Amino acid sequence: MHSELHSRRSLHSLGLQADPRVSTEIPTGAAPPHGWVVPRSPTSLAPIAAVRLDDAASYETTITQATETFRRWREVPAPVRGQVVRAIGEEFRIHKEALGELVSLEVGKIRAEGLGEIQEAIDIADFAVGLSRQLYGMTMPSERGMHRLYEQWLPLGPVGVITAFNFPAAVWAWNAMLAAVCGDVLIWKPSLLAPLTAIACNAIAERVASRMGHPGVFRLVIGNDAEVGERLVADRRVPLISATGSCRMGRRVGQVVAQRLGRTLLELGGNNAVIVHEDADLDLALKSVVFAAVGTAGQRCTSTRRLILHESIADRFLERLVAAYRSIRIGDPLAEGTLVGPLISAAAVEGYDRAVKAASEQGGKVLTGGKRLSPGGLTGYFVEPTVIRAPKGNRLPIAHEETFAPILHAFTYRDLDEAIAMNNEVDQGLSSAIFSLNMRATERFLGPSGSDCGLAYVNLGTSGAEIGGAFGGEKDTGGGRESGSDSWKAYMRRQTCTISYGTELRLAQGIQFG
Ligand code: NAD
């Protein structure tokens, strides 16, 4: 059975064809009619279904209802909210395979990564269930007798979640599972490149919540950035906008939300480097770099885009890396053994072409890759994973930009300070890694003058974060933190409470009044 056909059947098992937003009658013609979007498989370019878009009126209804739902949901005790999230996690377990295949079909991730993405949603649901009994506030000793001073965390309001195409389920889940136990209502605006995954995931969460007596906690608005995205971002009824995507988008969203003094949680572009030091375990480094650079066809925010090699091992390492690249199976993401699927769109392929050309013009040497592909006759957006070596002392200006494609730029260095400076010299600050068995080198990399990124790995590649830690980056990556640790605090409002249980008025700072 053709794997894409197989995954189309999983659309039915998810009930997508019955969703009022979805039509399996695909309009003919070059462009979909106004008010519709037709997601296509990036593997075969075949249309998958037609999706009806929201407009200003349906957006307004969603937000008005979300505000009403919030009034009820915030009064539900957090551990009870946790039980709703627990049941959602269980439902994701049941539909893991179908959802994972839908991710593969819609955005071209290989099967293992599509399933991994749903596993991430399950993991964060589990995390959120425990969290629902641990939304701790601190108690501080009051300087005044007969007074109690403490902090509590309260639900914030409807939260807008804007997601990128490349993690069409997991990023929403990171936000939604935490925000739901925190007592917030979710308004998800997915990428128009992956609306079906969003409809399927949101429908599962909403169905479970409704069944348990809490309809309306999980809501979806699907629409153009100008009509729906901008409206959400500017909406004062939405106290927090959590937005994942390019730095360009983050600059716009950050500005509009700041204008209304709202809160943002920004998870933006990365330009991540791996340093391979002279004493590294090269076998481990090689495997890790290949996975981090070509996994998801280089379309992870944490993909390795720059390789900073000690000059003593550079030639040897690159020789082995090129051999590894040439053995990578590229093709149908749902077929057994495929390691690299397609890019998301024609625009992404054009961006890849432009970046390869620019690197060559700037003096880089293409060691492997650099061209478009049609593996097995597939007509989708396939490109060759590419390694480009920079001449000594040339930092390749194009390597300072995030090109969302499998292009790895290799540089050499002489001492560790130089390598760390190279790691830090780009505008973005998401992920970073060092391979070394020398404790002094690795500790320097992790120290105050080391990597300036939000994520720092030792003897691991730059991608593949666990949900337990806070995830996010510095500088142009936006500064937001999602997922584990204390990221939940972004979804709540903090209240400092002081209670006097004495009979006298006691003022702080010992002030005597009257
Ligand atoms: P994108 O910026 O094109 O779009 C992201 C989302 O923002 C989409 O839903 C889009 O519709 C929305 N958007 C764009 N302009 C908007 C506006 N003016 N108002 C409201 N919404 C708007 O990004 P993409 O191509 O989908 O994803 C790739 C980018 O996302 C890369 O830069 C990648 O590094 C980044 N990313 C970052 C993280 C992270 O956690 N740091 C995770 C995944 C992806």
Coordinates of C-alpha atoms and ligand atoms in Angstrom, one line a residue:
M1 CA 0.0 0.0 0.0
H2 CA 1.3 3.5 -0.9
S3 CA 2.2 5.1 2.4
E4 CA 0.6 8.4 1.6
L5 CA -2.6 6.7 0.8
H6 CA -2.4 4.8 4.0
S7 CA -2.0 8.0 6.1
R8 CA -4.9 9.5 4.2
R9 CA -7.0 6.7 5.7
S10 CA -5.8 7.8 9.1
L11 CA -7.5 11.2 8.4
H12 CA -10.8 9.2 8.6
S13 CA -9.8 7.5 11.8
L14 CA -9.3 10.9 13.4
G15 CA -12.8 12.0 12.2
L16 CA -11.4 14.9 10.2
Q17 CA -13.7 14.4 7.3
A18 CA -16.6 15.1 9.6
D19 CA -15.2 18.3 11.0
P20 CA -17.3 21.3 9.8
R21 CA -14.1 23.2 8.8
V22 CA -12.8 20.4 6.5
S23 CA -14.0 19.4 3.1
T24 CA -12.7 16.5 1.1
E25 CA -14.1 18.0 -2.0
I26 CA -11.1 19.8 -3.2
P27 CA -11.7 22.9 -5.3
T28 CA -10.1 22.8 -8.7
G29 CA -8.1 25.7 -10.1
A30 CA -4.7 27.2 -9.4
A31 CA -5.7 29.0 -6.2
P32 CA -8.3 27.9 -3.6
P33 CA -11.5 30.1 -3.5
H34 CA -11.5 33.0 -1.1
G35 CA -12.0 31.8 2.5
W36 CA -10.4 28.4 2.0
V37 CA -6.9 26.9 2.2
V38 CA -5.8 23.6 0.6
P39 CA -2.9 22.0 2.4
R40 CA -0.8 19.8 0.0
S41 CA 1.6 17.0 0.8
P42 CA 5.1 18.4 0.4
T43 CA 6.1 14.9 -0.7
S44 CA 3.8 14.5 -3.6
L45 CA 2.2 17.9 -3.9
A46 CA -1.2 16.2 -3.9
P47 CA -3.9 18.2 -2.1
I48 CA -5.0 16.6 1.1
A49 CA -8.3 18.4 2.0
A50 CA -9.8 21.9 1.9
V51 CA -10.0 23.9 5.1
R52 CA -12.4 26.7 5.7
L53 CA -10.8 29.9 7.1
D54 CA -12.0 32.1 9.9
D55 CA -12.9 35.7 9.2
A56 CA -13.4 38.8 11.4
A57 CA -16.9 37.7 12.5
S58 CA -16.0 34.1 13.4
Y59 CA -12.9 35.3 15.2
E60 CA -15.0 37.7 17.3
T61 CA -17.4 34.9 18.2
T62 CA -14.5 32.7 19.3
I63 CA -12.9 35.3 21.5
T64 CA -16.2 36.3 23.1
Q65 CA -17.0 32.7 23.9
A66 CA -13.4 32.1 25.1
T67 CA -13.7 35.0 27.6
E68 CA -16.9 33.5 28.9
T69 CA -15.4 30.0 29.2
F70 CA -12.5 31.5 31.1
R71 CA -14.8 32.8 33.9
R72 CA -15.9 29.3 34.6
W73 CA -12.6 27.4 34.0
R74 CA -10.6 29.6 36.4
E75 CA -12.9 28.5 39.2
V76 CA -12.2 24.8 38.6
P77 CA -9.6 23.6 41.1
A78 CA -6.2 23.1 39.5
P79 CA -6.0 19.3 40.3
V80 CA -9.4 18.9 38.7
R81 CA -8.1 20.7 35.6
G82 CA -5.2 18.3 35.8
Q83 CA -7.5 15.4 35.5
V84 CA -8.9 16.8 32.2
V85 CA -5.3 17.1 30.9
R86 CA -4.6 13.6 32.0
A87 CA -7.6 12.3 30.0
I88 CA -6.4 14.3 27.0
G89 CA -2.9 12.7 27.2
E90 CA -4.6 9.3 27.3
E91 CA -6.6 10.1 24.1
F92 CA -3.3 11.3 22.4
R93 CA -1.9 7.9 23.3
I94 CA -4.8 6.1 21.6
H95 CA -4.5 8.3 18.4
K96 CA -0.7 8.6 18.4
E97 CA -0.1 6.6 15.2
A98 CA -2.8 8.4 13.2
L99 CA -1.8 11.9 14.4
G100 CA 1.9 11.1 13.8
E101 CA 1.1 10.0 10.2
L102 CA -0.9 13.2 9.7
V103 CA 2.1 15.2 10.8
S104 CA 4.2 13.3 8.2
L105 CA 1.6 13.8 5.5
E106 CA 1.1 17.4 6.1
V107 CA 4.6 18.7 6.8
G108 CA 6.8 15.9 5.5
K109 CA 8.5 14.7 8.7
I110 CA 9.7 11.1 8.6
R111 CA 7.5 8.7 10.4
A112 CA 9.6 8.4 13.5
E113 CA 9.7 12.1 13.9
G114 CA 5.9 12.5 13.3
L115 CA 5.3 9.9 16.1
G116 CA 7.9 11.6 18.3
E117 CA 6.1 14.9 18.0
I118 CA 2.9 13.3 19.3
Q119 CA 4.9 11.6 22.1
E120 CA 6.1 15.1 23.1
A121 CA 2.4 16.1 23.4
I122 CA 1.8 13.1 25.6
D123 CA 4.9 13.8 27.7
I124 CA 4.0 17.4 28.4
A125 CA 0.4 16.3 29.3
D126 CA 1.9 14.0 31.9
F127 CA 4.1 16.7 33.2
A128 CA 1.2 19.1 33.4
V129 CA -0.9 16.6 35.4
G130 CA 1.8 16.5 38.1
L131 CA 2.1 20.3 37.9
S132 CA -1.6 20.8 38.6
R133 CA -0.8 19.9 42.2
Q134 CA 2.4 22.0 42.3
L135 CA 1.5 25.5 41.3
Y136 CA 3.4 26.7 44.3
G137 CA 3.6 30.2 45.7
M138 CA 6.2 31.2 48.3
T139 CA 5.6 32.4 51.8
M140 CA 7.9 35.1 53.1
P141 CA 8.5 36.2 56.7
S142 CA 6.7 39.5 57.2
E143 CA 8.7 42.3 58.8
R144 CA 5.6 43.2 60.8
G145 CA 4.2 41.1 63.7
M146 CA 0.7 39.6 63.2
H147 CA 1.1 39.8 59.4
R148 CA 1.3 37.0 56.8
L149 CA 3.0 37.7 53.5
Y150 CA 2.8 35.2 50.6
E151 CA 2.5 34.9 46.8
Q152 CA -0.1 33.1 44.9
W153 CA -0.5 32.2 41.2
L154 CA -3.8 32.8 39.6
P155 CA -5.2 32.0 36.1
L156 CA -4.3 34.7 33.5
G157 CA -7.0 34.6 30.9
P158 CA -7.5 33.5 27.3
V159 CA -4.0 32.8 25.9
G160 CA -3.2 33.2 22.2
V161 CA -0.9 30.5 20.8
I162 CA 0.6 31.1 17.4
T163 CA 2.5 28.1 16.0
A164 CA 5.0 27.5 13.2
F165 CA 4.6 24.8 10.6
N166 CA 7.6 22.7 11.7
F167 CA 6.2 21.5 15.0
P168 CA 2.5 21.6 14.2
A169 CA 1.4 19.6 17.3
A170 CA 4.1 19.7 19.9
V171 CA 4.5 23.5 20.3
W172 CA 0.7 23.9 20.8
A173 CA 0.8 21.0 23.4
W174 CA 3.7 22.6 25.3
N175 CA 1.6 25.7 25.7
A176 CA -1.9 24.2 25.9
M177 CA -1.3 21.5 28.4
L178 CA 0.4 23.9 30.9
A179 CA -1.9 26.8 30.3
A180 CA -5.0 24.5 30.8
V181 CA -3.8 23.3 34.2
C182 CA -3.0 27.0 35.0
G183 CA -6.7 27.8 34.4
D184 CA -6.4 29.5 31.1
V185 CA -8.5 29.1 27.9
L186 CA -6.5 28.4 24.7
I187 CA -7.0 30.2 21.3
W188 CA -4.7 28.4 18.9
K189 CA -3.7 30.0 15.6
P190 CA -1.8 27.4 13.7
S191 CA 0.3 27.9 10.5
L192 CA -1.7 27.8 7.3
L193 CA 0.9 25.2 6.2
A194 CA -0.4 22.7 8.8
P195 CA -4.1 23.4 9.6
L196 CA -5.2 19.7 9.6
T197 CA -2.9 18.6 12.3
A198 CA -4.2 21.5 14.4
I199 CA -7.8 20.6 13.7
A200 CA -7.2 17.0 14.7
C201 CA -5.3 17.8 17.9
N202 CA -7.6 20.5 19.0
A203 CA -10.7 18.4 18.4
I204 CA -9.2 15.6 20.6
A205 CA -8.5 18.0 23.5
E206 CA -11.9 19.8 23.1
R207 CA -13.8 16.5 22.9
V208 CA -12.3 15.2 26.1
A209 CA -12.8 18.5 28.0
S210 CA -16.4 18.7 26.9
R211 CA -17.1 15.1 27.9
M212 CA -15.7 16.0 31.4
G213 CA -18.0 19.0 31.6
H214 CA -15.7 21.8 30.5
P215 CA -16.5 22.7 26.9
G216 CA -14.7 25.5 25.1
V217 CA -11.3 25.4 26.9
F218 CA -9.5 24.5 23.6
R219 CA -10.3 26.8 20.7
L220 CA -8.9 27.3 17.3
V221 CA -8.8 30.2 14.8
I222 CA -7.4 29.4 11.4
G223 CA -6.9 32.3 9.1
N224 CA -4.6 34.7 7.2
D225 CA -2.1 36.7 9.2
A226 CA -3.6 40.0 8.1
E227 CA -7.2 39.1 8.9
V228 CA -6.9 36.7 11.9
G229 CA -3.3 36.7 13.2
E230 CA -3.0 40.5 13.5
R231 CA -6.5 40.7 15.1
L232 CA -5.5 38.1 17.8
V233 CA -2.2 39.8 18.5
A234 CA -3.8 43.3 19.0
D235 CA -6.7 41.9 21.1
R236 CA -6.6 43.4 24.6
R237 CA -8.9 40.5 25.8
V238 CA -5.9 38.2 25.3
P239 CA -3.3 39.0 28.0
L240 CA -0.6 36.6 26.7
I241 CA 0.5 35.8 23.1
S242 CA 2.8 32.9 22.9
A243 CA 4.2 33.0 19.4
T244 CA 6.6 30.5 17.7
G245 CA 8.1 31.3 14.3
S246 CA 10.6 33.4 12.5
C247 CA 12.4 36.5 14.0
R248 CA 10.6 38.6 11.4
M249 CA 7.2 37.4 12.9
G250 CA 8.4 37.9 16.4
R251 CA 9.5 41.5 15.8
R252 CA 6.0 42.3 14.5
V253 CA 4.1 40.4 17.2
G254 CA 6.4 41.7 20.0
Q255 CA 5.8 45.3 18.9
V256 CA 2.0 45.0 18.6
V257 CA 1.6 43.3 22.0
A258 CA 4.0 45.8 23.7
Q259 CA 1.9 48.6 22.3
R260 CA -1.1 47.4 24.3
L261 CA 1.2 46.5 27.3
G262 CA 0.3 42.8 26.9
R263 CA 2.6 39.9 27.5
T264 CA 4.5 37.8 25.0
L265 CA 6.3 34.5 25.1
L266 CA 8.5 34.5 21.9
E267 CA 10.1 31.4 20.6
L268 CA 11.9 32.5 17.4
G269 CA 14.6 31.5 15.0
G270 CA 17.9 29.8 15.8
N271 CA 21.3 29.6 14.2
N272 CA 22.9 26.8 16.2
A273 CA 26.5 25.7 16.3
V274 CA 28.3 22.6 17.4
I275 CA 31.9 23.0 18.5
V276 CA 34.1 19.8 18.0
H277 CA 37.2 20.2 20.2
E278 CA 40.5 18.6 19.6
D279 CA 39.9 15.9 22.2
A280 CA 36.3 15.0 21.3
D281 CA 34.9 11.5 20.8
L282 CA 34.7 11.9 17.1
D283 CA 32.4 8.9 16.5
L284 CA 29.9 10.3 18.9
A285 CA 30.3 13.8 17.5
L286 CA 29.8 12.5 13.9
K287 CA 26.5 10.7 14.6
S288 CA 25.2 13.6 16.7
V289 CA 26.0 16.2 14.1
V290 CA 24.4 14.3 11.3
F291 CA 21.2 13.8 13.2
A292 CA 21.1 17.5 14.4
A293 CA 21.9 18.9 10.9
V294 CA 19.8 16.8 8.6
G295 CA 17.0 15.7 10.9
T296 CA 13.6 17.1 9.9
A297 CA 15.4 18.2 6.7
G298 CA 17.1 20.9 8.7
Q299 CA 13.7 22.5 9.6
R300 CA 14.0 22.5 13.3
C301 CA 14.6 25.7 15.2
T302 CA 17.4 23.8 16.9
S303 CA 18.9 22.3 13.7
T304 CA 22.7 22.5 13.6
R305 CA 23.6 25.1 10.9
R306 CA 27.2 25.8 11.9
L307 CA 30.0 23.4 12.6
I308 CA 33.0 24.8 14.4
L309 CA 35.9 22.3 14.2
H310 CA 39.3 22.4 15.8
E311 CA 41.8 22.7 13.1
S312 CA 43.6 19.5 14.1
I313 CA 40.6 17.3 13.4
A314 CA 38.8 19.3 10.8
D315 CA 39.9 17.5 7.6
R316 CA 39.4 14.0 9.1
F317 CA 36.0 14.9 10.5
L318 CA 34.7 16.5 7.3
E319 CA 35.8 13.5 5.3
R320 CA 33.8 11.2 7.4
L321 CA 30.9 13.6 7.6
V322 CA 30.6 13.8 3.8
A323 CA 30.7 10.0 3.5
A324 CA 27.9 9.9 6.1
Y325 CA 25.8 12.5 4.2
R326 CA 26.2 10.5 1.0
S327 CA 24.7 7.4 2.6
I328 CA 21.5 9.2 3.9
R329 CA 18.3 7.9 2.4
I330 CA 16.2 10.8 1.2
G331 CA 12.6 10.2 0.0
D332 CA 9.0 9.5 1.1
P333 CA 8.9 10.4 4.8
L334 CA 6.5 7.6 5.5
A335 CA 8.5 4.9 3.8
E336 CA 10.7 2.6 5.9
G337 CA 14.3 3.6 6.2
T338 CA 13.9 7.2 5.0
L339 CA 15.9 9.7 7.1
V340 CA 15.2 12.9 5.3
G341 CA 11.9 14.0 3.8
P342 CA 11.0 17.1 1.8
L343 CA 11.1 20.8 2.6
I344 CA 7.8 22.4 3.4
S345 CA 7.2 24.5 0.3
A346 CA 8.5 25.9 -3.0
A347 CA 9.6 29.0 -1.2
A348 CA 11.7 26.9 1.2
V349 CA 13.4 25.3 -1.8
E350 CA 14.1 28.7 -3.3
G351 CA 15.6 29.8 0.0
Y352 CA 17.9 26.7 -0.1
D353 CA 19.0 27.5 -3.6
R354 CA 19.7 31.1 -2.8
A355 CA 21.7 30.2 0.4
V356 CA 23.8 27.6 -1.4
K357 CA 24.6 30.1 -4.2
A358 CA 25.4 32.9 -1.8
A359 CA 27.7 30.7 0.2
S360 CA 29.6 29.8 -3.0
E361 CA 29.8 33.4 -4.0
Q362 CA 31.1 34.3 -0.6
G363 CA 34.0 31.8 -0.9
G364 CA 32.4 28.6 0.6
K365 CA 33.2 25.3 -1.0
V366 CA 30.2 22.8 -1.4
L367 CA 31.6 19.5 -0.1
T368 CA 28.4 17.6 -0.7
G369 CA 24.8 18.4 -1.8
G370 CA 23.6 21.7 -3.0
K371 CA 21.0 20.5 -5.5
R372 CA 17.3 19.7 -5.8
L373 CA 16.2 16.1 -6.0
S374 CA 13.3 14.0 -7.2
P375 CA 13.9 10.8 -5.2
G376 CA 12.0 7.8 -6.7
G377 CA 10.3 10.2 -9.1
L378 CA 8.6 12.1 -6.2
T379 CA 7.6 15.6 -7.3
G380 CA 7.8 17.2 -3.9
Y381 CA 10.1 19.7 -2.3
F382 CA 13.3 17.6 -2.0
V383 CA 16.8 18.9 -1.7
E384 CA 20.2 17.3 -0.9
P385 CA 21.5 17.8 2.6
T386 CA 24.5 20.0 2.1
V387 CA 27.9 20.7 3.7
I388 CA 29.7 23.9 2.8
R389 CA 33.3 24.5 4.1
A390 CA 34.4 28.1 4.7
P391 CA 38.0 29.0 3.9
K392 CA 40.1 29.8 6.9
G393 CA 39.2 33.2 8.4
N394 CA 36.1 33.6 6.2
R395 CA 32.9 33.6 8.4
L396 CA 30.5 33.4 5.4
P397 CA 27.9 36.2 5.9
I398 CA 25.1 33.9 4.7
A399 CA 25.8 31.6 7.7
H400 CA 24.7 34.4 10.0
E401 CA 21.2 34.0 8.6
E402 CA 18.8 31.2 9.5
T403 CA 18.1 29.3 6.3
F404 CA 15.4 26.8 7.1
A405 CA 16.9 23.9 5.1
P406 CA 19.6 21.2 5.6
I407 CA 22.7 23.3 5.0
L408 CA 25.7 23.0 7.4
H409 CA 28.5 25.5 7.3
A410 CA 31.9 24.3 8.5
F411 CA 34.5 26.5 10.1
T412 CA 37.8 25.9 11.8
Y413 CA 39.4 27.4 14.9
R414 CA 42.6 27.3 16.8
D415 CA 41.7 27.9 20.5
L416 CA 38.5 27.5 22.5
D417 CA 38.0 31.2 23.1
E418 CA 37.9 31.7 19.4
A419 CA 35.4 28.8 19.0
I420 CA 33.1 30.3 21.7
A421 CA 33.3 33.7 20.1
M422 CA 32.2 32.1 16.8
N423 CA 29.4 30.3 18.6
N424 CA 28.1 33.6 20.0
E425 CA 28.7 35.9 17.0
V426 CA 25.2 35.4 15.4
D427 CA 22.1 37.4 16.2
Q428 CA 20.1 34.3 17.4
G429 CA 20.7 32.5 20.7
L430 CA 18.8 29.3 20.8
S431 CA 20.9 26.1 21.0
S432 CA 24.6 25.3 21.2
A433 CA 26.8 22.3 21.8
I434 CA 30.4 21.2 22.5
F435 CA 32.0 17.9 22.0
S436 CA 34.9 17.4 24.3
L437 CA 36.2 15.0 26.9
N438 CA 38.1 17.8 28.6
M439 CA 36.3 19.0 31.7
R440 CA 38.0 22.4 31.6
A441 CA 36.8 23.0 28.1
T442 CA 33.2 21.9 28.7
E443 CA 32.9 23.9 31.9
R444 CA 34.2 27.0 30.1
F445 CA 31.6 26.5 27.4
L446 CA 28.9 26.4 30.2
G447 CA 30.4 29.2 32.2
P448 CA 29.5 32.9 32.2
S449 CA 31.9 33.7 29.3
G450 CA 30.7 30.6 27.4
S451 CA 27.8 29.9 25.2
D452 CA 25.2 32.7 25.2
C453 CA 22.4 30.5 24.1
G454 CA 19.2 29.3 26.0
L455 CA 20.2 25.7 25.5
A456 CA 23.7 24.3 25.9
Y457 CA 24.7 20.7 25.4
V458 CA 27.8 18.7 26.1
N459 CA 28.5 15.7 24.0
L460 CA 25.0 15.9 22.4
G461 CA 23.8 17.7 19.3
T462 CA 21.8 20.9 19.3
S463 CA 18.3 19.4 18.7
G464 CA 16.1 17.0 20.5
A465 CA 15.3 18.8 23.8
E466 CA 13.4 16.9 26.5
I467 CA 10.2 18.4 27.8
G468 CA 11.4 18.6 31.5
G469 CA 13.7 21.6 31.0
A470 CA 12.7 25.1 30.1
F471 CA 13.0 25.5 26.4
G472 CA 13.9 28.8 24.6
G473 CA 16.6 31.1 23.6
E474 CA 18.2 34.5 24.0
K475 CA 18.9 37.5 21.8
D476 CA 16.8 37.5 18.6
T477 CA 15.4 34.1 19.5
G478 CA 13.1 36.1 21.7
G479 CA 13.8 35.2 25.3
G480 CA 10.7 33.1 26.0
R481 CA 10.7 29.9 27.9
E482 CA 8.2 27.0 27.4
S483 CA 7.7 23.4 28.4
G484 CA 9.3 22.2 31.6
S485 CA 10.9 23.6 34.8
D486 CA 9.0 26.8 35.9
S487 CA 7.9 27.9 32.5
W488 CA 4.3 27.5 33.7
K489 CA 4.6 30.9 35.5
A490 CA 4.3 32.6 32.1
Y491 CA 0.6 31.4 32.0
M492 CA -0.4 32.8 35.4
R493 CA -0.6 36.1 37.2
R494 CA 1.3 36.5 40.4
Q495 CA -0.4 38.1 43.3
T496 CA 1.5 39.1 46.5
C497 CA -0.9 38.9 49.4
T498 CA -0.4 40.5 52.9
I499 CA -2.8 39.7 55.7
S500 CA -2.9 41.5 59.0
Y501 CA -4.4 39.4 61.8
G502 CA -3.6 41.8 64.6
T503 CA -5.6 44.7 66.1
E504 CA -3.1 47.5 65.4
L505 CA -2.2 49.2 62.1
R506 CA 1.5 48.4 61.5
L507 CA 3.1 50.2 58.6
A508 CA 6.0 48.8 56.6
Q509 CA 9.4 50.3 56.9
G510 CA 8.5 51.2 60.5
I511 CA 6.6 54.4 59.4
Q512 CA 4.7 56.1 62.2
F513 CA 1.6 57.9 60.9
G514 CA -0.5 60.1 63.2
Ligands
NAD1 P1 6.6 32.1 10.3 O1 7.2 33.2 11.1 O2 6.5 32.3 8.9 O3 5.1 31.7 10.9 C1 5.0 31.3 12.3 C2 3.5 31.6 12.7 O4 3.4 33.0 12.8 C3 2.5 31.2 11.7 O5 1.4 30.7 12.4 C4 2.1 32.5 11.0 O6 0.8 32.5 10.4 C5 2.2 33.5 12.2 N1 2.4 34.9 11.8 C6 3.2 35.4 10.9 N2 3.0 36.8 10.9 C7 2.1 37.1 11.8 C8 1.5 38.3 12.2 N3 1.8 39.4 11.7 N4 0.5 38.2 13.2 C9 0.1 37.0 13.7 N5 0.7 35.8 13.3 C10 1.6 35.9 12.4 O7 7.5 30.8 10.7 P2 7.4 29.3 10.0 O8 8.0 29.4 8.6 O9 6.1 28.7 10.2 O10 8.4 28.5 11.0 C11 9.8 28.5 10.9 C12 10.4 29.5 11.9 O11 9.9 29.2 13.2 C13 11.9 29.4 11.9 O12 12.5 30.6 12.0 C14 12.1 28.5 13.2 O13 13.4 28.7 13.8 C15 11.1 29.1 14.1 N6 10.7 28.2 15.2 C16 11.2 28.5 16.4 C17 10.9 27.6 17.5 C18 11.4 27.9 18.9 O14 10.9 27.3 19.8 N7 12.3 28.9 19.1 C19 10.2 26.4 17.3 C20 9.8 26.1 16.0 C21 10.1 27.0 14.9

